[in-house]
Coordinates of C-alpha atoms in Angstrom, one line a residue:
X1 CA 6.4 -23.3 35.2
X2 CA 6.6 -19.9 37.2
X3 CA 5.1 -18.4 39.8
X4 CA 3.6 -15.2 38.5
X5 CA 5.7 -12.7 41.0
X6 CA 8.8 -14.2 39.4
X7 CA 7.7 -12.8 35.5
X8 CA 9.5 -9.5 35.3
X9 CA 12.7 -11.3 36.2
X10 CA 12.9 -13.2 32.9
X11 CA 14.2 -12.2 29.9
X12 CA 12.0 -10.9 26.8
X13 CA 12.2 -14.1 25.1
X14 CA 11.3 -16.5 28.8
X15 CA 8.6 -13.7 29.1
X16 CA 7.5 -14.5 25.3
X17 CA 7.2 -18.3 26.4
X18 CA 4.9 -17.4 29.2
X19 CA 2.8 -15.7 27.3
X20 CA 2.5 -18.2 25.2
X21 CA 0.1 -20.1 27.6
X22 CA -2.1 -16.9 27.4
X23 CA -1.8 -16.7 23.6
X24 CA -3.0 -20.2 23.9
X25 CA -5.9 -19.8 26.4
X26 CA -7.2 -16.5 24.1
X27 CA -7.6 -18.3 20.8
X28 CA -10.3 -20.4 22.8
X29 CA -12.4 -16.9 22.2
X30 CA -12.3 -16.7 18.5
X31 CA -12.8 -20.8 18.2
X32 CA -9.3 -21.3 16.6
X33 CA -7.0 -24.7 16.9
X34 CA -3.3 -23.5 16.4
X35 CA -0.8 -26.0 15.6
X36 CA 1.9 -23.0 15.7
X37 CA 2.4 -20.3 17.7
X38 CA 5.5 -18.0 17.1
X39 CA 6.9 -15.3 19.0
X40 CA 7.0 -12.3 16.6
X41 CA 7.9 -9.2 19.4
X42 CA 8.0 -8.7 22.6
X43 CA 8.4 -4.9 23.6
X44 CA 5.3 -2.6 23.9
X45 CA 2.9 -5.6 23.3
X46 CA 3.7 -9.2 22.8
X47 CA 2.7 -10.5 19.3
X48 CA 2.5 -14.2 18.0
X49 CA 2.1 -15.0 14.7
X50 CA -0.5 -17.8 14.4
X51 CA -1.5 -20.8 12.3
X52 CA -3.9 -22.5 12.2
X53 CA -4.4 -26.4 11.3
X54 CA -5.9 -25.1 7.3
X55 CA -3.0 -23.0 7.2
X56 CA -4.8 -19.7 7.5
X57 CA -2.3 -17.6 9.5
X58 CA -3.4 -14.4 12.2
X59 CA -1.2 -11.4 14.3
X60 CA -2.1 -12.1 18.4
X61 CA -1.2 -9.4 19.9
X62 CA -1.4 -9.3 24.0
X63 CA -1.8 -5.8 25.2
X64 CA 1.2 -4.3 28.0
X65 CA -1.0 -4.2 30.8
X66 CA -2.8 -1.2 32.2
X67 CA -1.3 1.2 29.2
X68 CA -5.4 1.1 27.4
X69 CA -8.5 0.6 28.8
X70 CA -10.4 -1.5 26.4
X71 CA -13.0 1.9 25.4
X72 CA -9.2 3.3 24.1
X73 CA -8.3 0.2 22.5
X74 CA -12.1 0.3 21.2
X75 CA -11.2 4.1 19.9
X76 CA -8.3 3.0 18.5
X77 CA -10.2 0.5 16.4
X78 CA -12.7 2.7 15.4
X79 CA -9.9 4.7 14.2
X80 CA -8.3 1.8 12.1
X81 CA -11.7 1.5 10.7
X82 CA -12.1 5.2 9.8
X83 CA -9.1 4.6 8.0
X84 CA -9.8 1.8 5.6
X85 CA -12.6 3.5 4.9
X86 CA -10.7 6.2 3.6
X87 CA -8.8 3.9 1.8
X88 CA -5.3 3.7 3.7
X89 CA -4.5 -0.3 3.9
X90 CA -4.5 -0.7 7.4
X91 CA -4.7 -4.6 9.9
X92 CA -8.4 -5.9 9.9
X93 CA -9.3 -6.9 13.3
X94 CA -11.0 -10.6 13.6
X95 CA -14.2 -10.5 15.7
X96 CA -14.1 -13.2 18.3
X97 CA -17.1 -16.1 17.9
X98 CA -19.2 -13.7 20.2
X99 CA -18.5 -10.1 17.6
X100 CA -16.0 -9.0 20.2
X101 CA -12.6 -7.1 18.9
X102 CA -10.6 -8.1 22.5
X103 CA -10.6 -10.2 24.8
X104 CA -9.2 -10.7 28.5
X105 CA -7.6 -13.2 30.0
X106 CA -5.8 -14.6 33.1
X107 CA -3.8 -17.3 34.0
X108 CA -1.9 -18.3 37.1
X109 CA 1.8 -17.4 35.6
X110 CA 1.2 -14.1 34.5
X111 CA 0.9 -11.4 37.1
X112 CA -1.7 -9.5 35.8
X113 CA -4.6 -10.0 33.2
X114 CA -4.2 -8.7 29.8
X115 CA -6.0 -7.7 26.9
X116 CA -5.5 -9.4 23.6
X117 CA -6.8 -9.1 20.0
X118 CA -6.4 -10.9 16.7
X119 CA -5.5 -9.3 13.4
X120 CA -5.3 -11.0 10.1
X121 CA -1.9 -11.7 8.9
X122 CA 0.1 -9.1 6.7
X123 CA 2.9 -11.1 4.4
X124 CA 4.9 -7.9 4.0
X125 CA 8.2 -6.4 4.9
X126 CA 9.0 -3.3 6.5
X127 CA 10.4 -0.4 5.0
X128 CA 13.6 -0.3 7.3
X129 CA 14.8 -0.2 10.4
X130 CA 15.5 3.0 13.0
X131 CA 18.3 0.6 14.3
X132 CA 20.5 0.0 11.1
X133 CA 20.2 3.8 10.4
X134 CA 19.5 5.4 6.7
X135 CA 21.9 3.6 4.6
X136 CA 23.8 4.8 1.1
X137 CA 21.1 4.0 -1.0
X138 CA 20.4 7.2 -2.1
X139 CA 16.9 6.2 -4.1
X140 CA 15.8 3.9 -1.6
X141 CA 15.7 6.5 1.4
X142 CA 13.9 9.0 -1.5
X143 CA 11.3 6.0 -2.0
X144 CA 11.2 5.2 1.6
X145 CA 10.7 8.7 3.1
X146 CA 8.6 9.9 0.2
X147 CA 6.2 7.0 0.8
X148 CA 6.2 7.7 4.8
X149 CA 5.3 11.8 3.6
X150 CA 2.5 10.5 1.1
X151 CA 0.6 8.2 3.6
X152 CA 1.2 10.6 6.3
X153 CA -0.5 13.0 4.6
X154 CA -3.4 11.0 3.6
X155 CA -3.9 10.0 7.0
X156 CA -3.5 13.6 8.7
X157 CA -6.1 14.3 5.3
X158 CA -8.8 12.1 6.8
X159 CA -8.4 13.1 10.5
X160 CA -8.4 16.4 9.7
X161 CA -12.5 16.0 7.9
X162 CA -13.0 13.0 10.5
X163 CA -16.7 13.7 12.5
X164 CA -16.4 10.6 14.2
X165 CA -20.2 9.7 15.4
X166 CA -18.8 7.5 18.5
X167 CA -17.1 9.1 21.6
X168 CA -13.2 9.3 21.1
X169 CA -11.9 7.9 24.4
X170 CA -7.9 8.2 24.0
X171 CA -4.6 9.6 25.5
X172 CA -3.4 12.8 24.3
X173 CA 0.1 13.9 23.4
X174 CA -0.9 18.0 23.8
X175 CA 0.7 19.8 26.2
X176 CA 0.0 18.2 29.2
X177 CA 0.2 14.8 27.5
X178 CA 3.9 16.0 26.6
X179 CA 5.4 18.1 29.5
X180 CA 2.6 18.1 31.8
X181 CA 2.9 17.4 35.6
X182 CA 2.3 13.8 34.4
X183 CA 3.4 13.3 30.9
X184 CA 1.7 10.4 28.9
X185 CA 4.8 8.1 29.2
X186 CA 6.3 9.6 32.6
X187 CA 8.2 12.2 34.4
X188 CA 10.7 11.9 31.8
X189 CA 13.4 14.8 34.4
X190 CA 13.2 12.0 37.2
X191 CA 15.1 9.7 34.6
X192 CA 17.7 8.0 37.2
X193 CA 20.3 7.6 34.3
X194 CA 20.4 11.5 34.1
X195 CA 23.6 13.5 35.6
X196 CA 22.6 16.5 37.6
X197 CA 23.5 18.6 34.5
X198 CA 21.9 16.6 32.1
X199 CA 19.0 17.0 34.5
X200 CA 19.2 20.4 34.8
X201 CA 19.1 20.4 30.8
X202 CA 16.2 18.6 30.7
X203 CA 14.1 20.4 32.7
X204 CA 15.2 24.0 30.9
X205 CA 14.0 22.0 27.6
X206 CA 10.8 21.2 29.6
X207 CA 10.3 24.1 30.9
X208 CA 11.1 26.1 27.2
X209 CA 8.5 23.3 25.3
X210 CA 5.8 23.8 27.6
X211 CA 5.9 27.6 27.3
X212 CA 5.6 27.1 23.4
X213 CA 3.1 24.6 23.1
X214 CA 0.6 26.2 25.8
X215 CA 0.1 28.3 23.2
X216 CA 0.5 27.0 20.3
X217 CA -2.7 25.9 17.9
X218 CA -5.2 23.3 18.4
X219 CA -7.4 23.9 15.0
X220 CA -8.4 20.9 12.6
X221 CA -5.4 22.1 10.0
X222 CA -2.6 21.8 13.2
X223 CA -4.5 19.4 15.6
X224 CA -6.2 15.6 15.0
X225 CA -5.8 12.2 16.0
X226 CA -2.5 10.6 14.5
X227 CA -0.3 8.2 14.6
X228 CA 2.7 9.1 16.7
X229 CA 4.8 5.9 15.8
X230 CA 4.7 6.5 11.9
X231 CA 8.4 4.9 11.6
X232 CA 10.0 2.8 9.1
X233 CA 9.3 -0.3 10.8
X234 CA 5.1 0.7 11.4
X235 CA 5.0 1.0 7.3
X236 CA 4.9 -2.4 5.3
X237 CA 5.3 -3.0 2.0
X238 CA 4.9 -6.1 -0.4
X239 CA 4.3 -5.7 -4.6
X240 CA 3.3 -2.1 -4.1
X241 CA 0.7 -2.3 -1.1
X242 CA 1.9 0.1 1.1
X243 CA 0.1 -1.1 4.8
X244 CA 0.5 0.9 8.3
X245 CA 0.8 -0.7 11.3
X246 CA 0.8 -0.8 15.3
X247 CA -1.7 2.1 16.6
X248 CA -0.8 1.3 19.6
X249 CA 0.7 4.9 20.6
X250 CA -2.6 6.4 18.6
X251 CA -4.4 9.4 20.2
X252 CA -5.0 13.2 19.6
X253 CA -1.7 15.4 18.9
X254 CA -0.1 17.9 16.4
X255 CA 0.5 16.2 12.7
X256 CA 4.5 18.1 13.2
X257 CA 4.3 15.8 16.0
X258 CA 4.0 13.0 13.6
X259 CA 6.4 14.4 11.3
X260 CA 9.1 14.7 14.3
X261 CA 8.3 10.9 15.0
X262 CA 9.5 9.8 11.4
X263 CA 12.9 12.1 11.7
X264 CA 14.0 12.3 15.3
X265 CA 16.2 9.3 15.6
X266 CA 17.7 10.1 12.4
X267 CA 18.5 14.0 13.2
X268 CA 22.7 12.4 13.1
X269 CA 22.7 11.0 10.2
X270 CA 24.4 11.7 7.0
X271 CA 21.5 10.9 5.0
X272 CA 18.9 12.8 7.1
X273 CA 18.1 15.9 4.8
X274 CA 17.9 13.3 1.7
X275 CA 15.2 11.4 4.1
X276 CA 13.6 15.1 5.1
X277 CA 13.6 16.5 1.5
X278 CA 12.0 13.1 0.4
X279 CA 9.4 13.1 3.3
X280 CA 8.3 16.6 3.0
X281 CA 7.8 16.0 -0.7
X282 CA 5.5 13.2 -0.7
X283 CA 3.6 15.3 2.4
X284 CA 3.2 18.5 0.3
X285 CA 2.0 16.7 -2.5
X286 CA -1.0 15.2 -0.5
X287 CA -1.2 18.3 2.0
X288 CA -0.3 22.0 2.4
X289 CA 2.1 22.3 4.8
X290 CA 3.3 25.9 4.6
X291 CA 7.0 27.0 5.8
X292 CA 5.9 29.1 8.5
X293 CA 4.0 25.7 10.1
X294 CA 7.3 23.6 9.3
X295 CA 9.6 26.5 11.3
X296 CA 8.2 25.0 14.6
X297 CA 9.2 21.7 13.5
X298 CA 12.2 21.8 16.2
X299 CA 9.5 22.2 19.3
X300 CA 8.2 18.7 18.2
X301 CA 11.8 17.6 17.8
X302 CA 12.0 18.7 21.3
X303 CA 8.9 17.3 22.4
X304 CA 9.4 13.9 21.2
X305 CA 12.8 13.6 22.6
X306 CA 11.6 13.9 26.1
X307 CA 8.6 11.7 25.3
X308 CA 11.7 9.0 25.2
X309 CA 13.7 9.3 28.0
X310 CA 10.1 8.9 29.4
X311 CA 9.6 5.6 27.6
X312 CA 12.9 4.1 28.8
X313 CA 12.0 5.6 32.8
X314 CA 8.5 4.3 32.9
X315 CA 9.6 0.5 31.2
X316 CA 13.3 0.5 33.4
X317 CA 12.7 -3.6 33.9
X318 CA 12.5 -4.4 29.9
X319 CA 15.6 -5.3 28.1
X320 CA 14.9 -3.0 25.7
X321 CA 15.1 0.3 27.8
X322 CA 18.5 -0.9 29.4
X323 CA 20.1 -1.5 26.5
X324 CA 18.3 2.2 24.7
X325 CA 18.5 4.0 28.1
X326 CA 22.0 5.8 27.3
X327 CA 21.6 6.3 23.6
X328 CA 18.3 7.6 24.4
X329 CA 20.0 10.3 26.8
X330 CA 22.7 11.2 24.4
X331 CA 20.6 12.1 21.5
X332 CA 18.2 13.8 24.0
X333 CA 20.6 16.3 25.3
X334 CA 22.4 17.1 22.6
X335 CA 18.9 17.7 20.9
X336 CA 18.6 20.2 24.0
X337 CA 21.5 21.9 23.3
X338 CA 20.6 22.7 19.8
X339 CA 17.4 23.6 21.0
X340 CA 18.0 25.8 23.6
X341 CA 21.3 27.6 21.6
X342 CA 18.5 28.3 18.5
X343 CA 15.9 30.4 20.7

């Protein structure tokens, strides 16, 4: 056992077996008897995979503290909801024995309390991963980025019509969200891991985006609530089903945002304008998306490559940021350069 000030010294997977206790102490609320309880993830959220004594198995997923309040993780639920309703296969959310959707709990290891929910299990695979890049496969990239278009589409489709009856409390990745004086995920131009001229960079980026989207359009056809973490990894697939995942990163934005989510980490690689011929095809045959819209697609490109040098400043103590942190600044300011030469 640890003493809770001790936690952000371990590892991801020593943190993943402290957690556990919570995992443990959370089930008590939906009146479920695990006899296992695996580790799936620990990055953003921690997320167990559950079964129960009859079998029956269950996603628990323990919220990074302080990053929702439970009226956004409530939003984002509604949401998810919204959704289904509209017929895009999305996680169903078990109510706990008293018709709650989360749950908070504390115990003396952990730091901090945490919110936690419980999703029924998906038996599916994803379709890829950012991390292993593209591929050859010529036709499976086509099927892959032509089913992220189609259900990206379908989804920027219902938020587009959405008149949601319940108040919408979420973060938003608009201009302020983005390059504001306090960005959503962090002052991205403070980034320790920057030189002074990659800083300098940065900043003209920032300073470039911000002028741009200040002005840029907030109607239904531009502006809704999305995804923003539509990658290959969110999308799971088993005998046709085609499921999204993880809302966490949910809130309002600009659906190009969306679409510079599914291509930015793939900008450098050989198969990125089979993945972006594929995507925009499956899009266009859901939803318009004219080629004046699409010219602005590199301000989004932009805009989501500082969002990630803010990810990997704001989370500096996970393992996950240390080992992305220089990657994360390559790709960033070469992005910038291309940026910045095409204006």
């Amino acid at each position: 056992m640890i003493l809770a000030d001790k936690f952000y010294t371990l590892t991801p997977a020593a943190q993943g077996a402290e957690l556990k206790t919570m995992a443990v102490a959370a089930l008590k609320s939906w009146g479920i008897t695990a006899k296992g309880i695996d580790l799936i993830k620990i990055r953003e959220n921690a997320v167990y995979k559950i079964t129960t004594t009859d079998g029956t198995r269950y996603a628990l997923r323990i919220h990074r503290p302080g990053y929702h309040t439970d009226a956004e993780i409530q939003t984002e639920n509604y949401w998810m909801q919204a959704l289904a309703d509209y017929g895009i296969e999305v996680p169903t959310l078990v109510p706990t024995t008293d018709n709650r959707y989360i749950t908070t709990i504390t115990v003396h290891n952990i730091p901090e309390a945490r919110q936690v929910d419980l999703l029924e299990w998906i038996d599916a695979q994803p379709l890829g991963n950012f991390e292993e890049g593209l591929g050859s496969d010529t036709d499976g990239i086509r099927h892959s980025f032509r089913v992220i278009g189609t259900i990206m589409a379908r989804m920027h489709n219902q938020s587009s019509a959405w008149s949601p009856r319940e108040t919408l409390v979420r973060h938003a990745w608009d201009c302020d969200g983005l390059v504001g004086e306090q960005p959503f995920w962090g002052k991205f131009w403070e980034l320790e891991a920057l030189s002074g001229d990659q800083r300098k960079l940065i900043r003209s980026m920032r300073n470039r985006i911000r002028d741009q989207l200040s002005q840029y359009d907030k109607g239904p056809e531009h502006y809704g609530f999305i995804h923003a973490d539509l990658v290959v990894e969110n999308i799971l697939v088993s005998n046709g089903q085609v499921r999204v995942i993880d809302f966490d990163d949910a809130g309002f934005g600009w659906y190009l945002f969306d679409i510079a989510t599914v291509l930015y980490f793939f900008l450098d690689d050989p198969g990125y304008q089979l993945a972006y011929d594929a995507l925009l095809s499956g899009y266009r045959a859901e939803r318009e998306l004219t080629d004046e819209t699409l010219a602005d697609l590199p301000l989004f490109l932009a805009a989501r490559a500082t969002t990630y040098l803010g990810w990997v400043h704001t989370r500096a103590e996970t393992e996950t940021a240390q080992e992305l942190t220089r990657m994360i600044v390559e790709q960033a300011c070469n992005y910038a350069r291309t940026y910045l030469g095409n204006l």
